[in-house]
Amino acid sequence: MINILNLCVNYKDSPALDNISVEIKKGQLVAIVGANGAGKSTLLKAIMGQLEPSSGFIELGALTSKDIAYLPQSHKIDRKFPITVKDFISAGSWKRIGFWKKFSSSENELLKQALNKVSLEGFEERQISTLSGGQFQRMLFARMLMQDADILLLDEPFAAIDTQTTMDLMNVINDCQQQGKTIITVIHDLLLVSRFFPNVILLAKELIACGSVKTVMTGDNLSKAGYQHLAYISHTMDISTPLTVDSHNEVSSSLPKKNSTHIHCTNPAHYEEKIS
Amino acid sequence: MISNVYSLFIEPFSDFSFMQRALWGGIVLSISATPIGVFLTLRRMSLTGDAMAHAILPGAAIGFLISGVSIIAMTIGGIIAGCIVAILAGIVARYSNAEEDSSLAAFYLLSLAAGVLIISAKGSNVDLLHVLFGSVLALNNDALILLTSIATISVLSLTVLYRPLVFECVDPDFFKSVSKLSAIAHYAFLLLVVLNLVAGFHALGTLMSVGLMILPAAISRFWSEKLGVMLLIALLTSIISSYLGLFLSFHVSFATSPAIVLVMGIIYIVSLLFGQHGGLLSKKSHKLHF
């Protein structure tokens, strides 16, 4: 369980998060939603302990920050660095092998399984610079799986990748949830959120709302979070449709085609200027 | 014929101990500085390296002011000054609104001016040339011991730091999430850069020492996409250039450190044109563009 109480975090002397209180239970699948600059990434970094709260606190229960796997935004990664897919993913076993220890056969086995899950078999010796955007994102997921952690934090894992890859990786996330892992994901695409994430935290530096997707993603709340332009089309998103994620492993079938045309307009990144 | 080749290529080094010392210095520096240079360029910190190389000058100059041309005093002065600028550059990058490259350029101009001023206040033009362009042909025992010690420290530390450095370079956000060593790896690396620049300064002078780091690294990038191979190519390029530079300097009386750097420069231009990865005239790079 992750218990966040009255959390305030300052970034370069201005408040990035203001008085956030949220409780995330073990095994939950949670989306963090908010406009640019709403403090989504800051919240992830605070949970990892990378940013010190200026007040309030975060409890991880019996777990520590060592039990957290993190998938950073891909644009912060040096994609031209001369390193193979295998070496890149092996960073996921840092906590077990550290500076020195050999990459043992059991680690190799884990690596194979991870590559298998994200459909990147046979890519071990490829240079990361040769991967497409989708393949690169699959590799990041493989590294996260290598970490074998109880809590997964993902920062915009589906930014700028195609629908097929998104669906494949959503399946990976659902697998992880079924193994009892707690998963918190920053997501820009509201359509994905309403389809696949049972729980939502809506941020705009302060907490706008949190809880089940139905109660949070209302026009009123979205408008408060800076999605004024969306409030009036929120009915087209058909939020009331029951989530099929828990009962079915395959999620790709549950993405309705008629709504997929809205994907581009539900991406708040396009409305950056308006909000700021 | 064979004896001609021998007298041309080998004799300068077998007959003159100053040439042997110079070659030893060049090889030791190559082993030590080129891997550091490869990481420096991969982290896009070439300009930082350049600024730090210049920053060593006033430190070494103050050492010179206190105790003349003393290796120990100038080394300690250089290391202190290099570390100060490394830390200052880090602080400026973090807290100031100024662009990092312009503050680095400001630092290095200041350092160069201060260093030249201090040395010319007390020493002669010969001293100034010695500090700016080094004296690889006049390396004494103390200097060689210093260079070899720094190379040993550098290679050992880099072996220990290799994994964290690679992870820190590729994906710093991720590495911060799994390890608290991120900052330590960064500063330990900067310290190694300073140590190697100080070592390079004794042989090649402040203005040229950074060349031994950056040029072989830049060359290696054109010929391989594998880090291990890049490290090897950089090392070989550097050793060959040191040899050829000394060779030219002996036979044609070129100034030694510019000769070494110019040999690297020629190899760089050839690589820039014909390199397999990103060379201007290579087939692969055209495929990438179109």
XYZ file of C-alpha atoms in Angstrom:
566
model
C 0.000 0.000 0.000
C 1.170 3.499 -0.775
C -0.118 6.129 1.590
C 0.440 9.761 0.626
C -0.563 12.315 3.240
C -0.620 16.113 2.855
C 2.282 15.931 0.430
C 3.830 19.209 -0.741
C 6.840 19.239 -3.052
C 8.646 22.347 -4.240
C 10.554 22.482 -7.473
C 13.066 25.333 -7.780
C 11.260 27.242 -4.998
C 7.821 27.117 -6.581
C 5.253 24.548 -5.464
C 4.933 21.603 -7.847
C 2.563 19.617 -5.668
C 0.291 21.110 -3.034
C -1.265 19.148 -0.211
C -1.863 15.817 -1.922
C -3.442 12.989 0.043
C -4.033 9.689 -1.739
C -4.122 6.072 -0.711
C -3.168 3.448 -3.285
C -3.877 -0.143 -2.319
C -1.670 -3.088 -3.206
C -2.452 -4.488 -6.636
C -4.263 -1.432 -7.924
C -3.859 -0.097 -11.440
C -3.838 3.681 -11.247
C -3.577 6.389 -13.901
C -2.248 9.832 -13.021
C -3.887 12.412 -15.245
C -3.307 16.129 -15.521
C -2.260 18.877 -17.879
C 1.406 19.659 -18.572
C 3.044 20.993 -15.448
C 0.377 19.485 -13.194
C 3.037 17.668 -11.164
C 2.504 14.154 -12.501
C 6.169 13.274 -12.941
C 6.944 15.086 -9.704
C 4.538 12.796 -7.877
C 6.292 9.714 -9.310
C 9.698 11.067 -8.299
C 8.425 11.848 -4.811
C 7.115 8.282 -4.444
C 10.565 6.998 -5.454
C 12.157 9.236 -2.846
C 14.135 11.206 -5.437
C 12.432 14.455 -4.449
C 12.154 15.425 -0.800
C 8.688 16.561 0.314
C 8.678 20.084 1.751
C 5.919 18.841 4.021
C 3.741 15.780 4.415
C 4.966 12.258 3.820
C 4.754 9.120 1.707
C 4.557 5.675 3.297
C 5.238 2.525 1.339
C 4.125 0.164 4.113
C 6.339 -2.899 4.280
C 8.052 -1.927 1.027
C 10.934 0.482 0.420
C 12.070 2.497 -2.564
C 14.081 -0.580 -3.571
C 10.857 -2.345 -4.433
C 9.989 0.226 -7.085
C 10.624 -0.160 -10.811
C 10.604 3.026 -12.857
C 9.992 3.590 -16.546
C 11.145 7.126 -17.396
C 9.938 9.280 -20.277
C 11.695 7.996 -23.366
C 12.731 11.398 -24.688
C 15.134 11.791 -21.762
C 17.113 8.751 -22.897
C 20.176 9.037 -25.135
C 19.003 6.854 -27.990
C 22.234 7.231 -29.946
C 24.406 5.794 -27.180
C 26.388 2.791 -28.469
C 24.857 0.020 -26.390
C 23.094 -3.220 -27.270
C 19.512 -4.038 -26.319
C 20.811 -6.749 -23.982
C 23.193 -4.412 -22.163
C 20.503 -1.756 -21.914
C 17.984 -4.143 -20.394
C 20.593 -5.598 -18.049
C 20.456 -2.286 -16.170
C 17.190 -3.686 -14.795
C 19.168 -6.158 -12.696
C 21.360 -3.437 -11.175
C 20.065 -4.172 -7.664
C 21.084 -7.799 -7.945
C 24.382 -7.493 -9.832
C 25.564 -3.943 -8.993
C 29.050 -2.836 -10.023
C 30.757 -6.140 -10.259
C 28.762 -9.306 -10.309
C 28.571 -11.359 -13.425
C 25.379 -11.356 -15.449
C 24.545 -14.911 -14.369
C 22.565 -17.555 -16.223
C 19.517 -16.892 -14.043
C 19.659 -13.230 -15.067
C 19.962 -14.358 -18.675
C 16.853 -16.444 -18.215
C 14.967 -13.436 -16.793
C 16.159 -11.361 -19.730
C 14.852 -13.905 -22.218
C 11.467 -14.009 -20.489
C 11.263 -10.215 -20.427
C 12.104 -9.970 -24.147
C 9.574 -12.674 -24.863
C 6.815 -10.803 -23.034
C 7.364 -7.658 -25.075
C 7.884 -9.581 -28.351
C 11.490 -8.552 -28.838
C 13.039 -12.020 -29.101
C 16.235 -12.024 -31.122
C 16.910 -8.329 -30.576
C 19.577 -8.909 -27.898
C 22.567 -7.865 -29.960
C 20.905 -4.983 -31.824
C 22.137 -1.473 -31.090
C 19.442 0.619 -29.421
C 19.964 3.330 -32.045
C 18.486 0.989 -34.682
C 15.165 0.472 -32.884
C 11.912 2.094 -33.954
C 9.912 4.147 -31.454
C 7.622 1.223 -30.675
C 10.477 -1.260 -30.311
C 12.290 1.180 -28.053
C 9.271 1.434 -25.780
C 8.978 -2.364 -25.694
C 12.621 -2.475 -24.611
C 11.903 -0.051 -21.747
C 9.106 -2.352 -20.611
C 11.481 -5.324 -20.756
C 13.951 -3.495 -18.520
C 11.145 -2.720 -16.084
C 10.156 -6.402 -16.040
C 13.807 -7.302 -15.339
C 13.613 -5.248 -12.155
C 10.968 -7.653 -10.868
C 9.657 -5.030 -8.440
C 6.374 -4.886 -6.502
C 5.539 -1.318 -7.437
C 5.763 -0.105 -11.039
C 5.873 3.605 -11.855
C 5.517 4.491 -15.533
C 5.946 8.008 -16.886
C 4.037 8.424 -20.130
C 4.726 4.934 -21.456
C 2.424 5.401 -24.455
C 3.549 8.801 -25.718
C 3.989 8.776 -29.488
C 3.676 5.065 -30.161
C 1.263 3.225 -32.430
C -1.972 1.569 -31.331
C -0.721 -2.003 -31.750
C 2.286 -1.416 -29.508
C 0.086 0.379 -26.988
C -2.262 -2.569 -26.843
C 0.578 -5.106 -26.540
C 2.137 -3.130 -23.728
C -1.235 -2.666 -22.025
C -1.386 -6.463 -21.934
C 2.004 -6.522 -20.240
C 0.692 -4.069 -17.652
C -2.376 -6.213 -17.056
C -0.192 -9.305 -16.609
C 1.784 -7.455 -13.990
C -1.388 -6.422 -12.213
C -2.556 -10.009 -12.119
C 0.721 -10.934 -10.441
C -0.330 -8.570 -7.656
C 1.944 -5.663 -8.553
C 0.843 -2.109 -7.837
C 1.018 -0.014 -11.005
C 0.917 3.764 -11.269
C 1.071 5.280 -14.739
C 1.178 8.853 -15.973
C -1.040 8.975 -19.055
C -1.909 11.795 -21.408
C -4.461 9.982 -23.489
C -7.798 10.235 -21.671
C -9.374 7.639 -23.890
C -6.858 5.011 -22.763
C -7.446 6.030 -19.172
C -11.191 5.637 -19.363
C -10.852 2.287 -21.107
C -8.153 0.505 -19.194
C -7.545 2.119 -15.843
C -9.934 1.333 -13.000
C -8.529 4.091 -10.779
C -7.538 7.648 -11.555
C -5.688 10.434 -9.772
C -6.504 13.795 -11.349
C -3.876 16.434 -10.652
C -3.464 20.155 -11.222
C -0.671 20.799 -8.689
C -3.339 20.064 -6.107
C -5.491 16.975 -6.037
C -8.658 17.547 -8.087
C -10.096 14.098 -7.522
C -9.119 10.492 -7.054
C -10.943 7.211 -7.026
C -12.701 5.067 -9.598
C -12.600 6.250 -13.183
C -16.355 6.910 -13.230
C -16.385 9.221 -10.255
C -13.219 11.095 -11.234
C -13.544 11.665 -14.971
C -16.549 13.945 -14.851
C -16.806 17.075 -16.943
C -16.672 19.180 -13.825
C -13.438 17.609 -12.555
C -11.782 17.653 -15.967
C -12.637 21.297 -16.326
C -11.027 22.033 -12.937
C -7.911 20.161 -14.044
C -7.495 22.427 -17.048
C -9.331 20.330 -19.607
C -12.023 22.955 -20.270
C -12.037 22.105 -23.943
C -12.881 18.508 -23.098
C -15.675 19.000 -20.636
C -18.194 19.441 -23.383
C -17.119 16.391 -25.360
C -16.670 14.143 -22.381
C -19.978 12.436 -23.073
C -18.602 11.142 -26.364
C -15.922 9.274 -24.444
C -18.560 6.905 -23.115
C -16.967 6.584 -19.733
C -19.797 4.538 -18.330
C -18.849 1.428 -20.321
C -17.752 -1.229 -17.833
C -14.041 -1.971 -17.845
C -13.126 -5.249 -19.370
C -9.544 -5.218 -18.259
C -9.987 -7.286 -15.125
C -11.966 -10.084 -16.611
C -10.182 -10.428 -19.937
C -6.537 -10.635 -20.551
C -6.838 -9.411 -24.072
C -7.621 -5.726 -24.033
C -7.166 -4.833 -27.646
C -10.692 -5.910 -28.510
C -12.203 -3.465 -26.071
C -11.041 -0.370 -27.893
C -14.057 0.794 -29.850
C -13.266 1.928 -33.351
C -15.781 4.719 -33.465
C -14.042 6.500 -30.621
C -10.536 6.098 -31.856
C -10.908 9.147 -34.041
C -11.024 11.212 -30.874
C -7.564 10.151 -29.809
C -5.808 13.111 -31.269
C -8.161 15.628 -29.714
C -8.133 14.053 -26.278
C -4.415 14.511 -26.003
C -3.961 17.546 -23.744
C -0.418 18.034 -24.970
C -1.978 19.874 -27.863
C -3.500 22.377 -25.483
C -0.357 23.141 -23.580
C -0.437 26.884 -24.188
C -4.066 27.272 -23.152
C -3.444 25.669 -19.812
C -0.219 27.354 -18.898
C 66.544 -0.837 -47.701
C 65.595 -2.521 -44.426
C 68.329 -0.658 -42.628
C 66.950 2.566 -44.084
C 63.509 1.822 -42.745
C 65.049 0.932 -39.434
C 67.032 4.127 -39.208
C 64.018 6.164 -40.223
C 61.377 4.678 -37.941
C 63.151 2.941 -35.077
C 66.501 4.611 -34.538
C 65.223 7.906 -33.201
C 63.552 5.934 -30.442
C 66.309 3.394 -29.817
C 69.168 5.868 -29.778
C 67.769 8.817 -27.876
C 66.464 8.440 -24.374
C 64.456 11.654 -24.584
C 62.514 10.127 -27.502
C 61.916 6.952 -25.502
C 60.613 8.978 -22.581
C 58.396 10.996 -24.873
C 56.986 7.844 -26.461
C 56.428 6.286 -23.058
C 54.623 9.445 -21.975
C 52.477 9.381 -25.104
C 51.527 5.724 -24.703
C 50.741 6.055 -20.990
C 48.633 9.143 -21.647
C 46.811 7.375 -24.459
C 45.910 4.428 -22.227
C 44.703 6.780 -19.537
C 43.011 9.637 -21.346
C 41.311 8.096 -24.387
C 38.689 6.047 -22.496
C 37.883 9.159 -20.458
C 37.575 11.062 -23.722
C 35.192 8.488 -25.189
C 32.849 8.890 -22.227
C 33.269 12.660 -22.324
C 32.115 12.838 -25.942
C 29.317 10.320 -25.405
C 28.015 12.563 -22.641
C 28.308 15.528 -25.016
C 30.739 17.160 -22.638
C 33.560 17.931 -25.081
C 33.231 21.624 -24.384
C 33.257 20.979 -20.630
C 36.509 19.096 -21.127
C 37.940 22.000 -23.065
C 36.910 24.494 -20.384
C 38.413 22.339 -17.656
C 41.663 22.000 -19.583
C 41.976 25.767 -19.670
C 40.933 26.024 -16.047
C 44.013 24.061 -15.042
C 46.221 26.865 -16.334
C 45.809 29.447 -13.527
C 46.190 26.695 -10.914
C 49.401 25.461 -12.481
C 50.504 29.090 -12.877
C 50.067 29.762 -9.170
C 52.079 26.599 -8.478
C 54.730 27.986 -10.805
C 54.621 31.359 -9.026
C 55.244 29.698 -5.655
C 57.955 27.228 -6.556
C 59.076 27.703 -10.157
C 58.919 24.856 -12.666
C 58.107 22.240 -10.028
C 56.063 19.263 -11.131
C 54.471 18.699 -7.746
C 53.432 22.317 -7.163
C 52.033 22.727 -10.675
C 50.195 19.401 -10.471
C 48.554 20.225 -7.154
C 47.659 23.712 -8.359
C 46.204 22.313 -11.572
C 44.110 19.675 -9.805
C 42.684 22.215 -7.349
C 41.812 24.710 -10.081
C 40.315 22.007 -12.295
C 38.107 20.738 -9.476
C 36.935 24.249 -8.611
C 35.849 24.899 -12.187
C 34.210 21.477 -12.478
C 32.110 22.229 -9.398
C 31.387 25.822 -10.479
C 30.271 24.653 -13.907
C 27.937 22.159 -12.250
C 26.466 24.836 -9.989
C 26.020 27.297 -12.833
C 24.317 24.655 -14.950
C 21.942 23.825 -12.115
C 21.052 27.200 -10.647
C 21.665 29.880 -13.234
C 19.562 30.731 -16.227
C 22.635 31.141 -18.406
C 23.155 28.567 -21.116
C 25.751 26.043 -20.081
C 27.957 26.473 -23.133
C 28.250 30.229 -22.748
C 29.146 29.980 -19.061
C 31.756 27.362 -19.891
C 33.206 29.606 -22.573
C 33.287 32.448 -20.046
C 35.124 30.261 -17.519
C 37.737 29.158 -19.954
C 38.476 32.608 -21.298
C 38.845 33.903 -17.737
C 41.120 31.003 -16.814
C 43.298 31.399 -19.876
C 43.692 35.143 -19.306
C 44.429 34.730 -15.605
C 46.920 31.933 -16.232
C 48.864 33.772 -18.921
C 48.898 36.935 -16.795
C 50.292 35.140 -13.744
C 53.020 33.322 -15.648
C 54.162 36.299 -17.680
C 54.273 38.385 -14.495
C 57.072 36.218 -13.148
C 58.394 33.907 -15.837
C 59.781 34.220 -19.322
C 58.210 33.472 -22.680
C 59.872 30.074 -22.553
C 57.998 29.265 -19.343
C 54.773 30.407 -20.942
C 55.318 28.209 -23.990
C 56.171 25.310 -21.706
C 52.887 25.646 -19.839
C 50.742 26.287 -22.900
C 52.197 23.668 -25.209
C 53.965 21.266 -22.861
C 57.372 19.713 -23.197
C 56.915 16.131 -24.169
C 60.547 15.950 -25.299
C 61.765 17.019 -21.855
C 59.826 14.647 -19.610
C 61.978 13.804 -16.593
C 61.650 10.827 -14.252
C 59.320 12.636 -11.857
C 56.991 13.568 -14.702
C 56.956 10.013 -16.056
C 56.232 8.584 -12.611
C 53.392 11.087 -12.221
C 51.934 10.244 -15.636
C 52.150 6.514 -15.001
C 50.564 6.829 -11.544
C 47.692 8.911 -12.869
C 47.177 6.411 -15.697
C 47.035 3.547 -13.211
C 44.535 5.336 -10.974
C 42.489 6.341 -13.974
C 42.278 2.903 -15.578
C 41.469 1.187 -12.262
C 38.765 3.723 -11.359
C 37.228 3.521 -14.779
C 37.024 -0.271 -14.508
C 35.090 0.111 -11.261
C 32.919 2.936 -12.597
C 32.274 1.424 -16.025
C 28.784 0.048 -15.458
C 27.387 3.014 -13.490
C 28.902 5.429 -16.001
C 27.321 3.659 -18.951
C 23.898 3.531 -17.282
C 24.221 7.142 -16.142
C 25.066 8.203 -19.705
C 22.242 6.349 -21.452
C 19.373 6.924 -19.056
C 20.176 9.155 -16.076
C 16.570 9.263 -14.830
C 16.418 5.503 -14.634
C 19.817 5.164 -13.004
C 18.823 7.661 -10.322
C 15.821 5.478 -9.592
C 17.891 2.345 -8.931
C 21.016 3.776 -7.368
C 22.179 6.595 -5.184
C 25.555 6.427 -6.931
C 24.412 8.612 -9.789
C 25.884 11.832 -8.414
C 28.988 10.049 -7.105
C 29.620 8.455 -10.499
C 29.275 11.869 -12.118
C 31.723 13.675 -9.842
C 34.188 10.786 -9.733
C 34.201 10.926 -13.512
C 34.830 14.690 -13.511
C 37.711 14.142 -11.091
C 39.203 11.604 -13.494
C 38.861 14.155 -16.288
C 40.795 16.707 -14.203
C 43.515 14.183 -13.285
C 43.993 13.219 -16.914
C 44.068 16.812 -18.066
C 46.762 17.565 -15.496
C 48.742 14.554 -16.708
C 48.242 15.664 -20.288
C 49.263 19.184 -19.375
C 52.789 18.083 -18.437
C 53.326 16.438 -21.786
C 51.242 18.427 -24.227
C 50.465 21.664 -22.387
C 47.105 23.063 -21.350
C 46.005 24.007 -24.844
C 46.662 20.611 -26.396
C 46.003 18.104 -23.599
C 42.279 17.954 -24.234
C 43.026 16.993 -27.849
C 44.263 13.603 -26.720
C 40.855 12.969 -25.150
C 38.435 14.405 -27.655
C 39.978 13.666 -31.060
C 40.533 9.888 -30.721
C 37.043 9.589 -29.232
C 35.494 11.555 -32.071
C 37.413 9.440 -34.595
C 36.285 6.149 -33.018
C 32.631 7.156 -33.346
C 32.994 7.126 -37.130
C 34.189 3.536 -37.233
C 32.098 1.616 -34.728
C 28.772 1.570 -32.930
C 30.055 -0.693 -30.186
C 31.419 0.912 -27.064
C 34.163 -1.701 -26.545
C 35.392 -1.360 -30.116
C 35.222 2.430 -29.885
C 37.455 2.384 -26.806
C 39.971 0.205 -28.643
C 39.982 2.326 -31.819
C 40.440 5.501 -29.769
C 43.374 3.968 -27.902
C 45.122 2.769 -31.065
C 44.548 6.083 -32.853
C 46.048 7.927 -29.949
C 49.134 5.706 -29.692
C 49.756 5.829 -33.450
C 49.340 9.618 -33.477
C 51.746 10.005 -30.576
C 54.326 7.932 -32.429
C 53.850 9.742 -35.753
C 53.857 13.129 -34.047
C 57.166 12.375 -32.363
C 58.499 10.941 -35.609
C 57.649 14.141 -37.516
C 58.934 16.276 -34.729
C 62.293 14.421 -34.810
C 62.808 14.396 -38.568
C 61.153 17.637 -39.659
C 61.578 19.580 -36.408
C 57.880 20.274 -35.941
C 56.801 21.455 -32.507
C 55.910 18.178 -30.818
C 52.503 18.590 -29.214
C 50.952 20.400 -32.183
C 52.419 17.683 -34.425
C 50.725 14.947 -32.384
C 47.407 16.797 -32.358
C 47.656 17.544 -36.081
C 48.234 13.873 -36.925
C 45.032 13.136 -35.004
C 43.382 15.984 -36.874
C 44.264 14.431 -40.226
C 42.929 11.054 -39.111
C 39.796 12.856 -37.924
C 39.234 14.503 -41.299
C 39.763 11.209 -43.122
C 37.244 9.574 -40.751
C 34.825 12.446 -41.202
C 34.904 11.817 -44.948
C 35.108 8.040 -45.142
C 33.936 6.793 -41.730
C 31.466 3.911 -41.911
C 29.103 5.439 -39.386
C 28.126 8.974 -40.289
C 31.098 9.707 -42.562
C 30.144 12.265 -45.208
C 31.014 10.043 -48.165
C 30.059 6.658 -46.752
C 27.165 4.713 -48.259
C 25.582 3.912 -44.902
C 25.095 7.486 -43.882
C 23.364 8.274 -47.167
C 20.954 5.453 -46.544
C 20.163 6.948 -43.185
C 19.409 10.340 -44.632
C 17.141 9.261 -47.426
